[in-house]
Amino acid sequence: MLEIIRVSKSFDETPALREVSFSVAKGEIIAVLGPSGCGKSTLLNVIAGLLLPETGEVCWDDVPLTDLPTHQRNFGLMFQDYALFPHRDVFGNVAFGLQQQLLPPAVVRARVTAIMEQVGLADFGRRDVNTLSGGEQQRVALARALAPQPRLLMLDEPLSALDRALREELLRELRQILRVLEQTAIYVTHDQEEAYAVADRVIIMRTGEIQQIGAPDEIYAQPASAYVARFLGLTNILIAMPERSDGQLGVWLPAAGWQPLANGGQQPPDDYAPISVLLKPTGAQISENGNLCGTVTGISFRGALIRLQLQPEQGPPLRFELPTPAEMPLVGTQIQLELPPNAVIWQPEGDQ
Ligand code: ADP
């Protein structure tokens, strides 16, 4: 098991990682998600042993790896720029790491054949890599990284050069392959949909710090900060004063009336201290006597769902994702939405 313990790293006195700690269980796929420049690659380089942290440790099964050079860590790496060897055929590319280990040719052949089958390249051995499609090249790169059976595979934006449809297909396959091999993996991306599609748990980073770690649905249901919420594309954020009514803690929202606040394991907010509240975009329904009234300012269809933008009388526009109703609301009309129980997630104001 991999453990990152309070790792910090700066460049020219500007911190790129600050006290980063987390662990990865055997067979787990972790996605590290954050915008460009938040420290994702630095983190991978520290784990790989290509960069030394200033403080903190990287451990495997409780053994610090500090003095273990990169090539002895048995960690595999796959980058966006996966640079296949152009003068080797597919077999030669996949066999590379094993040949470096001076394994007997029969062992190399058996392992390469097995892994090529696993990634869907069974008959590709003699193909020139320059004649492969983008998706096929990606599979060769994956097979090359997996062939030496690394105890950890790190993937740094491996699919960002591909178009969306191909990326989605490869993501599903990739998850399946990693699962079958019970491969422990860290997948770095700035794309939340990619992170959600591939990972068991997601780490959300911001300027060198971890903002939240959790299963995708946990993070979506309870983002730890307004930053995380915005990063996930949740934009229904309002500022409000919490109050007590009949002993119950809640907020009066100009848009949505009285909303009780679940505390989600957090300290209850102080009365009269403003908080940011997030109206969950899912779970609402169009209703004749709902608690949120507004004018439809945008609508888009996504199969069984519609995305609706609603402008309440006061406050910013709000976005919701609803099951496609039998009767479609029209842009410019007023509608009412019934919000689900615990529609509101809150955090202290200023915690951006
Ligand atoms: P990400 O992978 O999330 O885009 P990086 O880990 O590449 O982020 O970078 C984190 C921060 O560290 C950025 O501000 C970047 O400019 C800085 N940085 C990364 N590598 C170096 C380096 N070799 N020298 C100086 N600054 C660096």
GROMACS .gro file of C-alpha atoms and ligand atoms in nm:
model
  379
    1MET     CA    1   0.000   0.000   0.000
    2LEU     CA    2   0.118   0.348  -0.089
    3GLU     CA    3   0.125   0.619   0.172
    4ILE     CA    4   0.206   0.984   0.117
    5ILE     CA    5   0.280   1.151   0.447
    6ARG     CA    6   0.284   1.532   0.478
    7VAL     CA    7   0.479   1.585   0.159
    8SER     CA    8   0.582   1.942   0.073
    9LYS     CA    9   0.778   2.066  -0.227
   10SER     CA   10   0.859   2.420  -0.346
   11PHE     CA   11   1.011   2.565  -0.661
   12ASP     CA   12   1.198   2.895  -0.609
   13GLU     CA   13   1.031   2.926  -0.269
   14THR     CA   14   0.684   2.896  -0.425
   15PRO     CA   15   0.510   2.593  -0.275
   16ALA     CA   16   0.389   2.340  -0.533
   17LEU     CA   17   0.282   2.082  -0.270
   18ARG     CA   18   0.187   2.166   0.087
   19GLU     CA   19   0.163   1.893   0.349
   20VAL     CA   20  -0.004   1.650   0.113
   21SER     CA   21  -0.113   1.325   0.281
   22PHE     CA   22  -0.318   1.034   0.152
   23SER     CA   23  -0.294   0.663   0.099
   24VAL     CA   24  -0.384   0.426  -0.181
   25ALA     CA   25  -0.503   0.075  -0.100
   26LYS     CA   26  -0.396  -0.229  -0.299
   27GLY     CA   27  -0.597  -0.255  -0.620
   28GLU     CA   28  -0.748   0.090  -0.574
   29ILE     CA   29  -0.774   0.348  -0.853
   30ILE     CA   30  -0.730   0.702  -0.725
   31ALA     CA   31  -0.782   1.008  -0.944
   32VAL     CA   32  -0.597   1.330  -0.864
   33LEU     CA   33  -0.811   1.611  -0.999
   34GLY     CA   34  -0.737   1.983  -1.016
   35PRO     CA   35  -0.673   2.271  -1.254
   36SER     CA   36  -0.346   2.318  -1.435
   37GLY     CA   37  -0.066   2.426  -1.203
   38CYS     CA   38  -0.217   2.285  -0.880
   39GLY     CA   39   0.072   2.040  -0.827
   40LYS     CA   40  -0.054   1.715  -0.981
   41SER     CA   41   0.258   1.638  -1.186
   42THR     CA   42   0.485   1.744  -0.904
   43LEU     CA   43   0.305   1.493  -0.683
   44LEU     CA   44   0.356   1.213  -0.937
   45ASN     CA   45   0.722   1.303  -0.976
   46VAL     CA   46   0.772   1.289  -0.600
   47ILE     CA   47   0.603   0.949  -0.580
   48ALA     CA   48   0.811   0.824  -0.874
   49GLY     CA   49   1.130   0.945  -0.704
   50LEU     CA   50   1.210   1.191  -0.984
   51LEU     CA   51   1.181   1.480  -0.737
   52LEU     CA   52   1.280   1.484  -0.373
   53PRO     CA   53   1.026   1.636  -0.134
   54GLU     CA   54   1.153   1.900   0.110
   55THR     CA   55   0.958   1.744   0.393
   56GLY     CA   56   0.745   1.435   0.430
   57GLU     CA   57   0.776   1.081   0.307
   58VAL     CA   58   0.650   0.839   0.047
   59CYS     CA   59   0.611   0.487   0.191
   60TRP     CA   60   0.517   0.149   0.046
   61ASP     CA   61   0.393  -0.109   0.297
   62ASP     CA   62   0.523   0.117   0.575
   63VAL     CA   63   0.877   0.129   0.428
   64PRO     CA   64   1.000   0.480   0.336
   65LEU     CA   65   1.112   0.497  -0.028
   66THR     CA   66   1.335   0.801   0.020
   67ASP     CA   67   1.659   0.624  -0.069
   68LEU     CA   68   1.514   0.400  -0.337
   69PRO     CA   69   1.594   0.529  -0.687
   70THR     CA   70   1.316   0.556  -0.945
   71HIS     CA   71   1.403   0.243  -1.141
   72GLN     CA   72   1.395   0.027  -0.828
   73ARG     CA   73   1.052   0.141  -0.713
   74ASN     CA   74   0.870  -0.079  -0.961
   75PHE     CA   75   0.623   0.199  -1.041
   76GLY     CA   76   0.494   0.236  -1.396
   77LEU     CA   77   0.433   0.571  -1.564
   78MET     CA   78   0.217   0.665  -1.859
   79PHE     CA   79   0.209   1.022  -1.983
   80GLN     CA   80  -0.005   1.214  -2.230
   81ASP     CA   81   0.302   1.232  -2.450
   82TYR     CA   82   0.355   0.858  -2.433
   83ALA     CA   83   0.622   0.859  -2.711
   84LEU     CA   84   0.627   0.506  -2.845
   85PHE     CA   85   0.962   0.394  -2.984
   86PRO     CA   86   0.915   0.454  -3.359
   87HIS     CA   87   1.177   0.199  -3.469
   88ARG     CA   88   1.027  -0.088  -3.271
   89ASP     CA   89   0.708  -0.266  -3.369
   90VAL     CA   90   0.419  -0.307  -3.124
   91PHE     CA   91   0.571  -0.619  -2.969
   92GLY     CA   92   0.906  -0.443  -2.934
   93ASN     CA   93   0.745  -0.149  -2.760
   94VAL     CA   94   0.551  -0.361  -2.513
   95ALA     CA   95   0.852  -0.587  -2.450
   96PHE     CA   96   1.087  -0.297  -2.380
   97GLY     CA   97   1.064  -0.286  -1.998
   98LEU     CA   98   1.091  -0.664  -1.969
   99GLN     CA   99   1.396  -0.679  -2.195
  100GLN     CA  100   1.557  -0.408  -1.981
  101GLN     CA  101   1.514  -0.645  -1.687
  102LEU     CA  102   1.706  -0.908  -1.890
  103LEU     CA  103   1.428  -1.164  -1.855
  104PRO     CA  104   1.457  -1.479  -2.072
  105PRO     CA  105   1.298  -1.429  -2.419
  106ALA     CA  106   1.034  -1.700  -2.357
  107VAL     CA  107   0.916  -1.520  -2.042
  108VAL     CA  108   0.910  -1.187  -2.226
  109ARG     CA  109   0.709  -1.339  -2.512
  110ALA     CA  110   0.454  -1.499  -2.278
  111ARG     CA  111   0.405  -1.180  -2.076
  112VAL     CA  112   0.380  -0.953  -2.378
  113THR     CA  113   0.129  -1.186  -2.545
  114ALA     CA  114  -0.084  -1.197  -2.231
  115ILE     CA  115  -0.087  -0.822  -2.174
  116MET     CA  116  -0.155  -0.746  -2.541
  117GLU     CA  117  -0.458  -0.968  -2.526
  118GLN     CA  118  -0.571  -0.792  -2.213
  119VAL     CA  119  -0.562  -0.447  -2.376
  120GLY     CA  120  -0.729  -0.567  -2.698
  121LEU     CA  121  -0.419  -0.579  -2.920
  122ALA     CA  122  -0.391  -0.957  -2.959
  123ASP     CA  123  -0.288  -0.956  -3.328
  124PHE     CA  124  -0.094  -0.633  -3.336
  125GLY     CA  125   0.254  -0.763  -3.245
  126ARG     CA  126   0.424  -0.706  -3.581
  127ARG     CA  127   0.249  -0.379  -3.664
  128ASP     CA  128   0.457  -0.069  -3.719
  129VAL     CA  129   0.354   0.175  -3.441
  130ASN     CA  130   0.351   0.462  -3.691
  131THR     CA  131   0.053   0.304  -3.868
  132LEU     CA  132  -0.168   0.283  -3.560
  133SER     CA  133  -0.464   0.508  -3.476
  134GLY     CA  134  -0.444   0.737  -3.172
  135GLY     CA  135  -0.651   0.496  -2.964
  136GLU     CA  136  -0.437   0.196  -3.065
  137GLN     CA  137  -0.116   0.383  -2.982
  138GLN     CA  138  -0.265   0.461  -2.644
  139ARG     CA  139  -0.329   0.092  -2.584
  140VAL     CA  140   0.031   0.009  -2.679
  141ALA     CA  141   0.150   0.270  -2.431
  142LEU     CA  142  -0.073   0.118  -2.165
  143ALA     CA  143   0.049  -0.235  -2.242
  144ARG     CA  144   0.410  -0.113  -2.229
  145ALA     CA  145   0.350   0.044  -1.886
  146LEU     CA  146   0.169  -0.266  -1.754
  147ALA     CA  147   0.401  -0.537  -1.892
  148PRO     CA  148   0.663  -0.517  -1.613
  149GLN     CA  149   0.375  -0.567  -1.364
  150PRO     CA  150   0.437  -0.245  -1.172
  151ARG     CA  151   0.308  -0.245  -0.815
  152LEU     CA  152   0.173   0.105  -0.887
  153LEU     CA  153   0.074   0.253  -1.223
  154MET     CA  154   0.068   0.632  -1.253
  155LEU     CA  155  -0.114   0.789  -1.545
  156ASP     CA  156  -0.065   1.162  -1.612
  157GLU     CA  157  -0.345   1.301  -1.834
  158PRO     CA  158  -0.306   0.991  -2.053
  159LEU     CA  159  -0.605   1.061  -2.276
  160SER     CA  160  -0.607   1.437  -2.313
  161ALA     CA  161  -0.473   1.428  -2.671
  162LEU     CA  162  -0.773   1.224  -2.790
  163ASP     CA  163  -1.118   1.342  -2.892
  164ARG     CA  164  -1.406   1.316  -2.648
  165ALA     CA  165  -1.587   1.009  -2.788
  166LEU     CA  166  -1.269   0.802  -2.809
  167ARG     CA  167  -1.165   0.920  -2.466
  168GLU     CA  168  -1.491   0.800  -2.310
  169GLU     CA  169  -1.459   0.461  -2.475
  170LEU     CA  170  -1.096   0.418  -2.370
  171LEU     CA  171  -1.174   0.531  -2.018
  172ARG     CA  172  -1.430   0.257  -1.972
  173GLU     CA  173  -1.188   0.001  -2.112
  174LEU     CA  174  -0.903   0.132  -1.902
  175ARG     CA  175  -1.103   0.100  -1.582
  176GLN     CA  176  -1.203  -0.252  -1.680
  177ILE     CA  177  -0.842  -0.353  -1.754
  178LEU     CA  178  -0.710  -0.205  -1.430
  179ARG     CA  179  -0.987  -0.382  -1.238
  180VAL     CA  180  -0.920  -0.722  -1.394
  181LEU     CA  181  -0.548  -0.689  -1.321
  182GLU     CA  182  -0.624  -0.556  -0.970
  183GLN     CA  183  -0.377  -0.285  -1.063
  184THR     CA  184  -0.318  -0.014  -0.803
  185ALA     CA  185  -0.324   0.314  -0.993
  186ILE     CA  186  -0.309   0.692  -0.964
  187TYR     CA  187  -0.477   0.877  -1.249
  188VAL     CA  188  -0.404   1.248  -1.287
  189THR     CA  189  -0.643   1.473  -1.476
  190HIS     CA  190  -0.795   1.821  -1.486
  191ASP     CA  191  -1.120   1.676  -1.623
  192GLN     CA  192  -1.377   1.589  -1.358
  193GLU     CA  193  -1.579   1.360  -1.583
  194GLU     CA  194  -1.265   1.160  -1.656
  195ALA     CA  195  -1.182   1.137  -1.286
  196TYR     CA  196  -1.535   1.028  -1.202
  197ALA     CA  197  -1.544   0.765  -1.477
  198VAL     CA  198  -1.220   0.595  -1.383
  199ALA     CA  199  -1.164   0.623  -1.009
  200ASP     CA  200  -1.278   0.457  -0.690
  201ARG     CA  201  -1.180   0.770  -0.498
  202VAL     CA  202  -1.100   1.120  -0.614
  203ILE     CA  203  -0.855   1.367  -0.460
  204ILE     CA  204  -0.936   1.729  -0.541
  205MET     CA  205  -0.634   1.960  -0.529
  206ARG     CA  206  -0.595   2.335  -0.528
  207THR     CA  207  -0.263   2.525  -0.527
  208GLY     CA  208  -0.066   2.237  -0.382
  209GLU     CA  209  -0.319   2.137  -0.119
  210ILE     CA  210  -0.575   1.861  -0.095
  211GLN     CA  211  -0.924   2.008  -0.071
  212GLN     CA  212  -1.120   1.684  -0.049
  213ILE     CA  213  -1.079   1.308  -0.078
  214GLY     CA  214  -1.374   1.079  -0.133
  215ALA     CA  215  -1.575   0.851  -0.357
  216PRO     CA  216  -1.715   1.042  -0.656
  217ASP     CA  217  -2.075   1.031  -0.534
  218GLU     CA  218  -1.972   1.139  -0.182
  219ILE     CA  219  -1.789   1.444  -0.314
  220TYR     CA  220  -2.074   1.535  -0.546
  221ALA     CA  221  -2.328   1.502  -0.264
  222GLN     CA  222  -2.120   1.692  -0.009
  223PRO     CA  223  -1.848   1.911  -0.161
  224ALA     CA  224  -1.615   2.028   0.116
  225SER     CA  225  -1.587   2.386  -0.005
  226ALA     CA  226  -1.731   2.630  -0.254
  227TYR     CA  227  -1.411   2.581  -0.456
  228VAL     CA  228  -1.478   2.207  -0.489
  229ALA     CA  229  -1.841   2.275  -0.577
  230ARG     CA  230  -1.742   2.521  -0.850
  231PHE     CA  231  -1.478   2.285  -0.979
  232LEU     CA  232  -1.740   2.013  -1.016
  233GLY     CA  233  -1.950   2.255  -1.215
  234LEU     CA  234  -2.196   2.311  -0.929
  235THR     CA  235  -2.278   2.680  -0.958
  236ASN     CA  236  -2.597   2.723  -0.755
  237ILE     CA  237  -2.412   2.907  -0.482
  238LEU     CA  238  -2.584   3.172  -0.271
  239ILE     CA  239  -2.479   3.364   0.038
  240ALA     CA  240  -2.724   3.345   0.329
  241MET     CA  241  -2.767   3.391   0.706
  242PRO     CA  242  -2.852   3.078   0.902
  243GLU     CA  243  -3.135   3.108   1.154
  244ARG     CA  244  -3.326   2.889   1.392
  245SER     CA  245  -3.695   2.839   1.350
  246ASP     CA  246  -3.879   2.608   1.592
  247GLY     CA  247  -3.539   2.489   1.706
  248GLN     CA  248  -3.446   2.385   1.353
  249LEU     CA  249  -3.144   2.535   1.180
  250GLY     CA  250  -3.205   2.664   0.831
  251VAL     CA  251  -3.181   2.956   0.592
  252TRP     CA  252  -3.434   3.177   0.421
  253LEU     CA  253  -3.334   3.191   0.058
  254PRO     CA  254  -3.487   3.462  -0.155
  255ALA     CA  255  -3.500   3.202  -0.430
  256ALA     CA  256  -3.629   2.901  -0.248
  257GLY     CA  257  -3.790   3.001   0.082
  258TRP     CA  258  -3.705   2.821   0.406
  259GLN     CA  259  -3.449   2.546   0.366
  260PRO     CA  260  -3.340   2.334   0.660
  261LEU     CA  261  -2.965   2.279   0.690
  262ALA     CA  262  -2.831   1.931   0.743
  263ASN     CA  263  -2.501   1.965   0.918
  264GLY     CA  264  -2.327   1.690   0.720
  265GLY     CA  265  -2.094   1.615   1.009
  266GLN     CA  266  -1.981   1.978   1.031
  267GLN     CA  267  -2.020   2.217   1.322
  268PRO     CA  268  -2.352   2.398   1.291
  269PRO     CA  269  -2.298   2.749   1.154
  270ASP     CA  270  -2.330   3.049   1.391
  271ASP     CA  271  -2.657   3.236   1.369
  272TYR     CA  272  -2.588   3.569   1.200
  273ALA     CA  273  -2.259   3.461   1.040
  274PRO     CA  274  -2.306   3.438   0.665
  275ILE     CA  275  -2.259   3.101   0.498
  276SER     CA  276  -2.233   2.989   0.137
  277VAL     CA  277  -2.511   2.755   0.045
  278LEU     CA  278  -2.520   2.532  -0.253
  279LEU     CA  279  -2.850   2.417  -0.398
  280LYS     CA  280  -2.795   2.066  -0.530
  281PRO     CA  281  -2.854   2.062  -0.903
  282THR     CA  282  -3.011   1.715  -0.900
  283GLY     CA  283  -3.319   1.574  -0.733
  284ALA     CA  284  -3.555   1.869  -0.800
  285GLN     CA  285  -3.880   1.823  -0.990
  286ILE     CA  286  -4.115   2.052  -1.176
  287SER     CA  287  -4.425   2.091  -0.961
  288GLU     CA  288  -4.738   2.306  -0.953
  289ASN     CA  289  -4.673   2.411  -0.596
  290GLY     CA  290  -4.299   2.382  -0.558
  291ASN     CA  291  -4.089   2.597  -0.328
  292LEU     CA  292  -3.864   2.757  -0.590
  293CYS     CA  293  -4.014   2.986  -0.848
  294GLY     CA  294  -3.833   3.138  -1.146
  295THR     CA  295  -3.827   3.211  -1.515
  296VAL     CA  296  -3.678   2.951  -1.748
  297THR     CA  297  -3.380   3.117  -1.919
  298GLY     CA  298  -3.222   2.812  -2.079
  299ILE     CA  299  -3.293   2.448  -2.144
  300SER     CA  300  -3.092   2.168  -2.301
  301PHE     CA  301  -3.175   1.804  -2.358
  302ARG     CA  302  -2.952   1.519  -2.249
  303GLY     CA  303  -3.163   1.212  -2.324
  304ALA     CA  304  -3.349   1.113  -2.012
  305LEU     CA  305  -3.246   1.440  -1.845
  306ILE     CA  306  -3.287   1.806  -1.918
  307ARG     CA  307  -3.061   2.083  -1.798
  308LEU     CA  308  -3.257   2.385  -1.696
  309GLN     CA  309  -3.144   2.736  -1.613
  310LEU     CA  310  -3.382   2.925  -1.392
  311GLN     CA  311  -3.375   3.294  -1.299
  312PRO     CA  312  -3.546   3.350  -0.963
  313GLU     CA  313  -3.681   3.695  -0.880
  314GLN     CA  314  -3.367   3.766  -0.681
  315GLY     CA  315  -3.014   3.630  -0.687
  316PRO     CA  316  -2.804   3.459  -0.951
  317PRO     CA  317  -2.938   3.219  -1.215
  318LEU     CA  318  -2.963   2.860  -1.091
  319ARG     CA  319  -2.901   2.540  -1.285
  320PHE     CA  320  -3.077   2.209  -1.236
  321GLU     CA  321  -3.073   1.868  -1.391
  322LEU     CA  322  -3.419   1.712  -1.402
  323PRO     CA  323  -3.575   1.397  -1.539
  324THR     CA  324  -3.722   1.492  -1.878
  325PRO     CA  325  -4.086   1.590  -1.806
  326ALA     CA  326  -4.380   1.486  -2.027
  327GLU     CA  327  -4.453   1.849  -2.095
  328MET     CA  328  -4.146   2.055  -2.174
  329PRO     CA  329  -4.120   2.399  -2.009
  330LEU     CA  330  -4.060   2.684  -2.253
  331VAL     CA  331  -3.790   2.947  -2.229
  332GLY     CA  332  -3.940   3.268  -2.093
  333THR     CA  333  -4.215   3.099  -1.887
  334GLN     CA  334  -4.240   3.088  -1.509
  335ILE     CA  335  -4.222   2.748  -1.341
  336GLN     CA  336  -4.194   2.607  -0.992
  337LEU     CA  337  -3.955   2.343  -0.872
  338GLU     CA  338  -3.995   2.117  -0.573
  339LEU     CA  339  -3.650   2.083  -0.418
  340PRO     CA  340  -3.555   1.749  -0.260
  341PRO     CA  341  -3.514   1.723   0.117
  342ASN     CA  342  -3.168   1.844   0.220
  343ALA     CA  343  -3.132   2.032  -0.107
  344VAL     CA  344  -2.890   2.265   0.060
  345ILE     CA  345  -2.524   2.205   0.132
  346TRP     CA  346  -2.349   2.475   0.329
  347GLN     CA  347  -2.006   2.594   0.431
  348PRO     CA  348  -1.873   2.900   0.612
  349GLU     CA  349  -1.861   3.209   0.392
  350GLY     CA  350  -1.509   3.300   0.287
  351ASP     CA  351  -1.421   2.932   0.253
  352GLN     CA  352  -1.388   2.971  -0.120
  353ADP     P1  353  -0.010   2.046  -1.262
  353ADP     O1  354   0.050   1.914  -1.295
  353ADP     O2  355  -0.126   2.037  -1.169
  353ADP     O3  356  -0.041   2.129  -1.382
  353ADP     P2  357   0.256   2.109  -1.168
  353ADP     O4  358   0.286   2.007  -1.064
  353ADP     O5  359   0.314   2.089  -1.302
  353ADP     O6  360   0.098   2.129  -1.179
  353ADP     O7  361   0.304   2.252  -1.116
  353ADP     C1  362   0.274   2.303  -0.986
  353ADP     C2  363   0.343   2.438  -0.968
  353ADP     O8  364   0.484   2.419  -0.961
  353ADP     C3  365   0.319   2.534  -1.083
  353ADP     O9  366   0.309   2.664  -1.028
  353ADP     C4  367   0.443   2.519  -1.168
  353ADP    O10  368   0.471   2.639  -1.237
  353ADP     C5  369   0.550   2.490  -1.064
  353ADP     N1  370   0.656   2.404  -1.118
  353ADP     C6  371   0.643   2.274  -1.157
  353ADP     N2  372   0.761   2.223  -1.198
  353ADP     C7  373   0.852   2.321  -1.184
  353ADP     C8  374   0.993   2.332  -1.208
  353ADP     N3  375   1.064   2.227  -1.254
  353ADP     N4  376   1.053   2.450  -1.183
  353ADP     C9  377   0.983   2.554  -1.135
  353ADP     N5  378   0.852   2.553  -1.109
  353ADP    C10  379   0.785   2.438  -1.134
   0.00000   0.00000   0.00000
